[in-house]
Short mmCIF file of C-alpha atoms and ligand atoms in Angstrom, two decimals:
data_model
loop_
_atom_site.label_atom_id
_atom_site.label_comp_id
_atom_site.label_asym_id
_atom_site.label_seq_id
_atom_site.Cartn_x
_atom_site.Cartn_y
_atom_site.Cartn_z
CA MET A 1437 55.37 52.85 80.64
CA LEU A 1438 53.50 49.75 80.60
CA LEU A 1439 51.07 50.01 78.16
CA GLU A 1440 50.55 52.70 75.40
CA PHE A 1441 47.62 53.25 73.01
CA GLN A 1442 49.13 56.19 70.24
CA ARG A 1443 46.24 57.35 67.89
CA VAL A 1444 44.59 53.70 68.01
CA ARG A 1445 41.67 53.41 65.82
CA LYS A 1446 39.66 50.03 65.06
CA GLU A 1447 37.35 49.53 62.21
CA TYR A 1448 35.34 46.56 61.78
CA ALA A 1449 33.95 44.97 58.18
CA LEU A 1450 30.47 44.80 58.26
CA PRO A 1451 28.72 42.58 55.55
CA GLY A 1452 27.85 44.82 52.40
CA GLY A 1453 31.28 46.45 52.35
CA LYS A 1454 30.05 48.95 55.19
CA THR A 1455 32.79 49.74 58.19
CA LEU A 1456 31.69 50.38 61.73
CA THR A 1457 34.21 52.52 63.58
CA ALA A 1458 34.41 50.81 67.08
CA LEU A 1459 37.53 53.24 68.06
CA HIS A 1460 38.43 56.56 67.55
CA THR A 1461 41.97 57.88 67.75
CA VAL A 1462 42.64 56.79 71.32
CA ASP A 1463 45.78 57.91 73.18
CA LEU A 1464 46.25 56.56 77.01
CA ALA A 1465 49.10 55.36 78.96
CA ILE A 1466 49.28 53.36 82.16
CA ARG A 1467 51.80 52.79 84.40
CA GLN A 1468 53.16 49.78 86.32
CA GLY A 1469 50.99 49.09 89.60
CA GLU A 1470 48.18 51.28 88.39
CA THR A 1471 44.76 50.02 88.55
CA VAL A 1472 42.23 51.82 86.03
CA ALA A 1473 38.79 51.40 85.81
CA LEU A 1474 37.12 51.82 82.39
CA THR A 1475 33.18 52.28 82.07
CA GLY A 1476 30.90 53.00 79.09
CA ARG A 1477 27.68 51.90 77.60
CA SER A 1478 27.08 48.90 76.04
CA GLY A 1479 28.80 49.25 72.88
CA SER A 1480 30.67 52.06 73.59
CA GLY A 1481 34.10 50.22 72.47
CA LYS A 1482 35.10 48.74 76.19
CA SER A 1483 35.92 45.22 75.00
CA THR A 1484 37.44 46.21 71.82
CA LEU A 1485 40.02 48.55 73.55
CA LEU A 1486 40.81 45.30 75.98
CA HIS A 1487 41.15 43.03 72.92
CA LEU A 1488 43.32 45.39 71.47
CA ALA A 1489 45.67 45.97 74.47
CA ALA A 1490 45.77 41.89 75.06
CA GLY A 1491 47.13 41.75 71.40
CA ILE A 1492 44.18 39.25 70.35
CA ASP A 1493 43.42 41.90 67.59
CA ARG A 1494 45.38 44.60 65.94
CA PRO A 1495 44.53 48.16 65.37
CA THR A 1496 43.19 49.47 61.92
CA SER A 1497 45.78 52.32 62.34
CA GLY A 1498 48.00 53.61 65.43
CA SER A 1499 50.53 51.96 67.91
CA ILE A 1500 49.89 49.65 70.70
CA LEU A 1501 53.21 49.71 73.02
CA LEU A 1502 53.89 47.22 75.67
CA ARG A 1503 56.77 47.92 77.57
CA GLY A 1504 57.84 50.58 75.17
CA ARG A 1505 57.92 47.70 72.48
CA GLU A 1506 55.44 48.02 69.32
CA VAL A 1507 53.20 45.00 69.53
CA SER A 1508 50.44 46.19 67.00
CA SER A 1509 53.08 45.63 64.25
CA LEU A 1510 54.01 41.96 65.35
CA SER A 1511 52.90 38.66 63.64
CA ASP A 1512 50.02 36.79 64.88
CA ARG A 1513 52.52 34.47 66.44
CA ALA A 1514 54.73 37.06 67.94
CA ARG A 1515 51.71 39.00 69.28
CA THR A 1516 50.34 35.55 70.98
CA ARG A 1517 53.55 34.84 72.65
CA GLU A 1518 54.07 38.33 74.15
CA ARG A 1519 50.58 38.25 75.54
CA ARG A 1520 51.38 34.77 77.16
CA ASN A 1521 54.32 36.18 78.59
CA THR A 1522 52.81 39.81 79.81
CA VAL A 1523 49.32 39.81 80.17
CA GLY A 1524 46.77 37.89 82.06
CA LEU A 1525 43.04 38.34 81.20
CA LEU A 1526 39.40 37.66 82.97
CA TYR A 1527 36.01 37.20 81.56
CA GLN A 1528 32.65 38.02 82.51
CA PHE A 1529 31.51 34.42 82.14
CA PHE A 1530 34.78 33.01 83.33
CA HIS A 1531 36.13 30.87 80.28
CA LEU A 1532 37.19 28.13 82.16
CA LEU A 1533 37.28 24.70 81.06
CA PRO A 1534 34.25 23.25 82.92
CA HIS A 1535 35.06 19.55 83.04
CA LEU A 1536 38.69 19.98 84.24
CA SER A 1537 39.57 20.58 87.48
CA VAL A 1538 40.47 23.54 89.44
CA MET A 1539 44.08 22.59 89.32
CA GLU A 1540 43.86 22.09 85.99
CA ASN A 1541 42.51 25.05 84.85
CA VAL A 1542 44.92 26.96 86.39
CA LEU A 1543 47.87 24.99 85.21
CA LEU A 1544 46.80 25.63 81.75
CA PRO A 1545 48.81 28.85 80.71
CA ALA A 1546 51.70 26.97 82.12
CA TRP A 1547 50.92 23.73 80.46
CA ILE A 1548 50.34 26.09 76.88
CA ALA A 1549 54.01 27.92 77.89
CA GLY A 1550 55.88 24.68 78.17
CA ASP A 1551 56.81 25.57 81.96
CA PRO A 1552 58.53 23.18 84.12
CA ALA A 1553 55.86 21.26 85.86
CA PRO A 1554 57.00 21.23 89.81
CA ALA A 1555 57.51 24.92 89.62
CA SER A 1556 54.05 25.44 87.83
CA ARG A 1557 52.24 23.16 90.28
CA ALA A 1558 53.52 24.87 93.17
CA ARG A 1559 52.70 28.28 91.85
CA ALA A 1560 49.05 27.28 91.10
CA GLY A 1561 48.95 25.66 94.66
CA GLU A 1562 49.80 28.67 96.36
CA LEU A 1563 47.44 30.78 94.24
CA ILE A 1564 44.34 28.39 94.84
CA GLU A 1565 45.25 28.86 98.59
CA ARG A 1566 45.54 32.42 98.30
CA VAL A 1567 42.05 33.08 96.90
CA GLY A 1568 40.27 30.81 99.55
CA LEU A 1569 39.92 27.31 97.65
CA ALA A 1570 42.22 25.19 99.32
CA GLY A 1571 41.16 21.65 99.12
CA ARG A 1572 39.30 22.03 96.11
CA GLU A 1573 42.17 21.85 93.53
CA ARG A 1574 40.50 18.21 92.15
CA GLN A 1575 37.03 19.56 92.00
CA ALA A 1576 35.73 19.97 88.53
CA VAL A 1577 34.85 23.81 88.02
CA GLU A 1578 31.43 22.89 86.96
CA GLN A 1579 30.88 22.11 90.42
CA LEU A 1580 31.74 25.72 91.46
CA SER A 1581 29.70 28.81 92.32
CA GLY A 1582 30.22 31.96 90.18
CA GLY A 1583 32.38 33.60 92.48
CA GLU A 1584 34.56 30.48 93.13
CA MET A 1585 34.60 30.18 89.47
CA GLN A 1586 35.73 33.81 88.89
CA ARG A 1587 38.44 33.25 91.98
CA VAL A 1588 39.89 30.14 89.72
CA ALA A 1589 39.94 32.15 86.57
CA LEU A 1590 42.04 34.96 88.33
CA CYS A 1591 44.56 32.37 89.74
CA ARG A 1592 44.52 30.99 86.00
CA ALA A 1593 45.08 34.83 84.71
CA LEU A 1594 47.95 35.13 87.24
CA MET A 1595 49.34 31.73 87.02
CA ARG A 1596 52.55 33.01 84.58
CA LYS A 1597 53.13 36.50 86.56
CA PRO A 1598 51.66 39.10 84.18
CA LEU A 1599 52.82 42.87 84.20
CA LEU A 1600 49.21 43.61 82.99
CA LEU A 1601 45.65 42.05 83.79
CA LEU A 1602 42.75 43.31 81.85
CA ALA A 1603 39.45 42.22 83.29
CA ASP A 1604 36.45 42.50 81.30
CA GLU A 1605 33.33 42.91 83.59
CA PRO A 1606 34.90 40.41 86.12
CA THR A 1607 31.89 41.05 88.62
CA GLY A 1608 29.08 41.51 85.76
CA ASN A 1609 28.05 37.87 86.28
CA LEU A 1610 28.27 38.06 90.24
CA ASP A 1611 26.13 39.42 93.15
CA ASP A 1612 26.79 42.52 94.55
CA GLU A 1613 28.55 40.61 97.64
CA THR A 1614 30.40 37.93 95.79
CA GLY A 1615 31.53 40.67 93.37
CA ARG A 1616 33.34 42.78 96.22
CA ALA A 1617 35.00 39.46 97.55
CA VAL A 1618 36.31 39.07 94.07
CA MET A 1619 37.30 42.54 93.58
CA ASP A 1620 39.01 42.44 97.07
CA LEU A 1621 41.09 39.69 95.76
CA LEU A 1622 41.85 40.94 92.42
CA PHE A 1623 43.01 44.00 93.95
CA GLU A 1624 45.16 42.30 96.49
CA LEU A 1625 46.91 40.50 94.24
CA VAL A 1626 47.49 42.83 91.67
CA THR A 1627 48.94 45.05 94.23
CA ASP A 1628 51.28 42.66 95.81
CA ALA A 1629 52.69 41.58 92.24
CA ASP A 1630 53.09 45.32 91.28
CA ALA A 1631 51.34 44.45 88.40
CA ALA A 1632 48.96 46.70 86.35
CA LEU A 1633 45.28 46.43 86.26
CA LEU A 1634 42.54 47.58 83.21
CA TYR A 1635 39.05 46.48 84.12
CA VAL A 1636 35.73 47.62 82.64
CA THR A 1637 32.70 47.55 85.07
CA HIS A 1638 29.15 49.19 84.97
CA SER A 1639 29.29 49.52 89.06
CA ASP A 1640 30.20 53.05 90.10
CA GLU A 1641 31.09 51.25 93.28
CA VAL A 1642 33.27 48.63 91.57
CA ALA A 1643 35.03 51.58 89.39
CA ALA A 1644 35.88 53.70 92.61
CA ARG A 1645 38.37 51.01 93.68
CA ALA A 1646 40.97 52.54 90.87
CA SER A 1647 43.58 54.92 90.93
CA ARG A 1648 42.46 56.27 88.01
CA ARG A 1649 39.04 56.09 85.67
CA LEU A 1650 38.58 56.34 82.20
CA ALA A 1651 35.11 56.59 80.57
CA ILE A 1652 34.59 55.73 77.03
CA HIS A 1653 31.83 57.38 74.42
CA SER A 1654 31.05 55.68 71.42
CA GLY A 1655 34.58 55.13 70.65
CA ARG A 1656 36.31 58.02 72.41
CA VAL A 1657 38.36 57.86 75.72
CA GLU A 1658 37.94 60.50 78.35
CA GLY A 1659 40.54 60.13 81.09
CA SER A 1660 40.66 61.49 84.45
N1 ADP B 340 34.19 41.43 65.28
C1 ADP B 340 33.14 42.35 65.16
N2 ADP B 340 32.88 42.44 63.91
C2 ADP B 340 31.61 43.57 63.58
N3 ADP B 340 31.53 44.71 64.62
C3 ADP B 340 31.93 44.34 65.64
C4 ADP B 340 32.97 43.40 66.36
N4 ADP B 340 33.34 42.95 67.92
C5 ADP B 340 32.36 44.45 68.02
N5 ADP B 340 31.88 45.10 66.97
C6 ADP B 340 31.17 46.22 67.24
O1 ADP B 340 31.97 47.36 67.91
C7 ADP B 340 30.95 48.00 68.57
C8 ADP B 340 32.05 48.39 70.16
O2 ADP B 340 31.76 46.74 70.41
P1 ADP B 340 32.61 46.18 72.05
O3 ADP B 340 33.92 46.95 72.22
O4 ADP B 340 32.17 45.08 72.14
O5 ADP B 340 31.39 47.36 73.37
P2 ADP B 340 30.90 47.07 74.58
O6 ADP B 340 32.51 45.85 74.96
O7 ADP B 340 31.69 48.67 75.10
O8 ADP B 340 30.03 46.74 74.83
C9 ADP B 340 29.82 47.34 68.76
O9 ADP B 340 28.83 48.45 68.13
C10 ADP B 340 29.83 46.08 68.10
O10 ADP B 340 28.50 45.79 67.62
MG1 MG B 341 31.83 44.04 76.24
#
């Protein structure tokens, strides 16, 4: 199994000593090559679940396993290393560095990981071409449209060949048609790489593309 949640609970400490339970005893399993849509109301725990899957945050109790290895109990440093090697992330508001170029944004994960520069540039160039942005490598991303920015973010997320791509409302800031084009590319590239995809969406049309759907209600996941 690629990703497993075993009785995962997440509580947040609130000011005044209270706690908020964002996830209640979540069990889930995602296999290599699966595409899974996660839907639920605002505040239901979707981003919390993705952050835990990415190892950005740790569960209050329960275990999270990546490729059978428990990551929830690792140190922050080891979890970060695991994330960089295994997981790619895509966000609603892209989270690009606006003043850097398309190429620089895509190369960023490789720089951080200390990957060899020539091979990284070649891979970045291939990805940029694949998403239809060939010729735009040196342009600052702040000059791009939303759909173009999300395509750059997709290249960056895939730069280090993740096994698992996590996308938090990747079309939430795009018009329908642009969102469709981004999802087309996302599915194409994830399928080619035989990676798994877990994405959050509010759109039924976007969710319908997944091989499996999960719904979350007040921190409880229901699968189908
Ligand atoms: N860092 C945090 N500290 C306290 N509460 C948080 C924190 N992050 C999220 N929450 C709360 O946890 C619940 C789930 O949030 P979130 O996972 O962001 O939901 P969603 O992504 O489905 O909108 C919400 O009630 C939210 O206010
Ligand atoms: Mg959210």
